Tab-separated table of C-alpha atoms in Angstrom:
chain	number	residue	atom	x	y	z
X	1	MET	CA	0.000	0.000	0.000
X	2	PRO	CA	1.566	3.328	-1.042
X	3	ARG	CA	2.217	5.927	1.671
X	4	ILE	CA	2.639	9.645	1.127
X	5	GLU	CA	4.302	11.590	3.943
X	6	LEU	CA	4.304	15.379	3.963
X	7	ARG	CA	5.686	17.752	6.582
X	8	THR	CA	4.672	21.408	6.524
X	9	GLU	CA	6.035	24.051	8.885
X	10	ILE	CA	3.495	26.768	9.615
X	11	LYS	CA	4.050	29.929	11.628
X	12	ALA	CA	0.702	29.819	13.457
X	13	ASP	CA	-0.865	28.344	16.591
X	14	LYS	CA	-1.512	24.621	16.505
X	15	GLU	CA	-5.238	25.101	17.240
X	16	ILE	CA	-5.664	27.343	14.191
X	17	VAL	CA	-3.783	24.936	11.906
X	18	PHE	CA	-5.743	21.973	13.275
X	19	ASP	CA	-9.108	23.642	12.703
X	20	LEU	CA	-8.185	24.882	9.223
X	21	SER	CA	-7.179	21.328	8.326
X	22	ARG	CA	-10.641	20.003	9.208
X	23	SER	CA	-12.528	22.863	7.590
X	24	ILE	CA	-14.850	21.769	4.792
X	25	ASP	CA	-14.879	25.362	3.498
X	26	LEU	CA	-11.077	25.626	3.260
X	27	HIS	CA	-10.903	22.215	1.585
X	28	LYS	CA	-13.238	23.540	-1.113
X	29	ILE	CA	-10.870	26.474	-1.684
X	30	SER	CA	-7.825	24.189	-1.931
X	31	THR	CA	-9.518	21.958	-4.524
X	32	GLU	CA	-11.146	24.576	-6.768
X	33	HIS	CA	-9.219	23.185	-9.750
X	34	THR	CA	-11.073	19.853	-9.416
X	35	ASN	CA	-14.496	21.491	-8.906
X	36	GLU	CA	-14.706	19.652	-5.583
X	37	THR	CA	-18.021	20.139	-3.812
X	38	ALA	CA	-19.344	18.707	-0.549
X	39	ILE	CA	-22.699	17.151	-1.488
X	40	ALA	CA	-23.693	15.084	1.560
X	41	GLY	CA	-22.954	14.673	5.238
X	42	LYS	CA	-21.075	17.618	6.732
X	43	THR	CA	-21.034	20.112	3.852
X	44	SER	CA	-19.608	23.201	5.589
X	45	GLY	CA	-17.887	24.241	8.805
X	46	LEU	CA	-15.588	22.025	10.869
X	47	ILE	CA	-15.871	18.258	10.603
X	48	GLY	CA	-15.514	16.236	13.812
X	49	LEU	CA	-15.359	12.716	15.188
X	50	ASN	CA	-17.686	10.200	13.490
X	51	GLU	CA	-18.897	12.800	10.999
X	52	SER	CA	-18.647	12.128	7.284
X	53	VAL	CA	-18.565	14.150	4.103
X	54	THR	CA	-19.254	13.108	0.524
X	55	TRP	CA	-17.241	14.981	-2.085
X	56	ARG	CA	-17.959	15.240	-5.792
X	57	ALA	CA	-14.905	16.154	-7.852
X	58	LYS	CA	-13.504	15.907	-11.345
X	59	HIS	CA	-10.303	13.861	-11.540
X	60	PHE	CA	-8.777	12.669	-14.807
X	61	GLY	CA	-11.734	14.147	-16.701
X	62	ILE	CA	-14.326	12.077	-14.820
X	63	TYR	CA	-16.663	13.202	-12.031
X	64	GLN	CA	-16.290	10.957	-8.995
X	65	LYS	CA	-17.812	10.721	-5.522
X	66	LEU	CA	-15.842	9.959	-2.386
X	67	THR	CA	-17.155	9.665	1.160
X	68	SER	CA	-14.817	9.837	4.135
X	69	ARG	CA	-15.432	9.696	7.880
X	70	ILE	CA	-13.428	11.088	10.792
X	71	THR	CA	-12.433	7.949	12.723
X	72	GLU	CA	-9.918	9.375	15.225
X	73	PHE	CA	-9.905	12.818	16.806
X	74	ASP	CA	-7.775	14.447	19.493
X	75	ARG	CA	-7.942	18.247	19.174
X	76	PRO	CA	-5.453	19.859	18.537
X	77	ASN	CA	-2.990	16.969	18.121
X	78	TYR	CA	-4.347	14.703	15.394
X	79	PHE	CA	-7.307	13.417	13.474
X	80	THR	CA	-7.791	10.682	10.916
X	81	ASP	CA	-10.180	10.432	8.014
X	82	GLU	CA	-10.856	7.176	6.209
X	83	MET	CA	-12.665	6.438	2.983
X	84	VAL	CA	-16.111	4.887	3.362
X	85	SER	CA	-16.781	4.703	-0.381
X	86	GLY	CA	-15.092	5.993	-3.499
X	87	ALA	CA	-12.606	5.312	-6.272
X	88	PHE	CA	-9.873	3.847	-4.066
X	89	SER	CA	-10.058	0.354	-2.632
X	90	GLU	CA	-9.249	2.094	0.648
X	91	PHE	CA	-7.480	5.097	2.104
X	92	LYS	CA	-6.517	6.430	5.496
X	93	HIS	CA	-5.293	10.002	5.987
X	94	GLU	CA	-3.677	10.822	9.327
X	95	HIS	CA	-3.196	14.502	10.208
X	96	HIS	CA	-0.693	15.203	13.023
X	97	PHE	CA	0.092	18.568	14.606
X	98	ALA	CA	3.035	19.379	16.886
X	99	ASP	CA	4.380	22.573	18.415
X	100	LEU	CA	7.492	23.735	16.581
X	101	ASN	CA	9.412	26.847	17.649
X	102	ASP	CA	6.874	29.649	17.206
X	103	GLY	CA	4.518	27.611	15.100
X	104	THR	CA	3.259	24.183	14.118
X	105	LEU	CA	4.622	21.156	12.319
X	106	MET	CA	1.779	19.601	10.345
X	107	THR	CA	2.494	16.036	9.242
X	108	ASP	CA	0.308	14.056	6.856
X	109	PHE	CA	0.415	10.295	6.404
X	110	PHE	CA	-1.755	9.271	3.467
X	111	ASP	CA	-2.034	5.506	2.908
X	112	TYR	CA	-4.113	4.291	-0.011
X	113	LYS	CA	-4.825	1.232	-2.066
X	114	SER	CA	-5.794	1.567	-5.700
X	115	PRO	CA	-8.431	-0.649	-7.257
X	116	PHE	CA	-7.772	-3.020	-10.179
X	117	GLY	CA	-4.959	-5.083	-8.642
X	118	LEU	CA	-1.780	-5.081	-10.736
X	119	LEU	CA	-3.160	-2.407	-13.055
X	120	GLY	CA	-3.792	-0.177	-10.021
X	121	LYS	CA	-0.234	-0.728	-8.757
X	122	LEU	CA	1.091	0.276	-12.168
X	123	ALA	CA	-1.073	3.411	-12.119
X	124	ASP	CA	0.365	4.246	-8.664
X	125	LYS	CA	3.897	4.158	-9.999
X	126	ILE	CA	3.198	5.950	-13.269
X	127	PHE	CA	1.010	8.849	-12.131
X	128	LEU	CA	-1.292	8.383	-9.126
X	129	ASP	CA	1.331	8.791	-6.391
X	130	ARG	CA	2.490	12.099	-7.921
X	131	TYR	CA	-1.102	13.251	-8.498
X	132	MET	CA	-2.122	12.583	-4.883
X	133	THR	CA	1.084	14.174	-3.551
X	134	ASP	CA	0.371	17.285	-5.605
X	135	LEU	CA	-3.237	17.470	-4.321
X	136	LEU	CA	-2.106	17.166	-0.698
X	137	THR	CA	0.744	19.636	-1.195
X	138	GLU	CA	-1.674	22.206	-2.622
X	139	ARG	CA	-4.065	21.638	0.280
X	140	ASN	CA	-1.216	22.184	2.741
X	141	ARG	CA	-0.089	25.312	0.896
X	142	ILE	CA	-3.576	26.772	1.307
X	143	VAL	CA	-3.718	25.815	5.012
X	144	LYS	CA	-0.331	27.500	5.504
X	145	GLU	CA	-1.349	30.597	3.534
X	146	PHE	CA	-4.537	31.080	5.561
X	147	ALA	CA	-2.943	30.229	8.926
X	148	GLU	CA	-0.002	32.611	8.492
X	149	SER	CA	-2.237	35.557	7.589
X	150	ASP	CA	-5.457	36.934	9.015
X	151	ASN	CA	-7.364	35.000	6.342
X	152	TRP	CA	-7.953	32.150	8.816
X	153	LYS	CA	-10.490	34.392	10.564
X	154	GLN	CA	-12.841	34.346	7.569
X	155	ILE	CA	-12.871	30.533	7.698
X	156	LEU	CA	-12.972	29.905	11.453
X	157	THR	CA	-15.018	32.861	12.691
X	158	GLY	CA	-17.192	33.761	9.737
């Protein structure tokens, strides 16, 4: 099962980074290029333990639906979301947050299994690993951008 690990240093309080990372509204901003929309479950605000969201997005020219649920939650240290249904055979995304100097170290562990057996493993190597890394990197860039400015206030207080 492929694993993507990302570490992002953010000059902001851990609580702000944690809440931005679980914001449905900020996720929509970070995935505008895929036309991602929350269509069921928790569709705005902050997602929490045992809540789920169903996303509709365009990937590789095809609209897809993916439902994930928050299965672990310890504010402001970590949370985990896992796929309930969607294009992958399975995925688990762990979000960890640690104090670092005057800010936060945000660490993502994204484990996934592609469908279609050997064909899926080939797709992982050829393009899917890079595609998923790029999606997560863009998401983290947006979290960092909002957390390090006053823009976080429009997401978390508005």
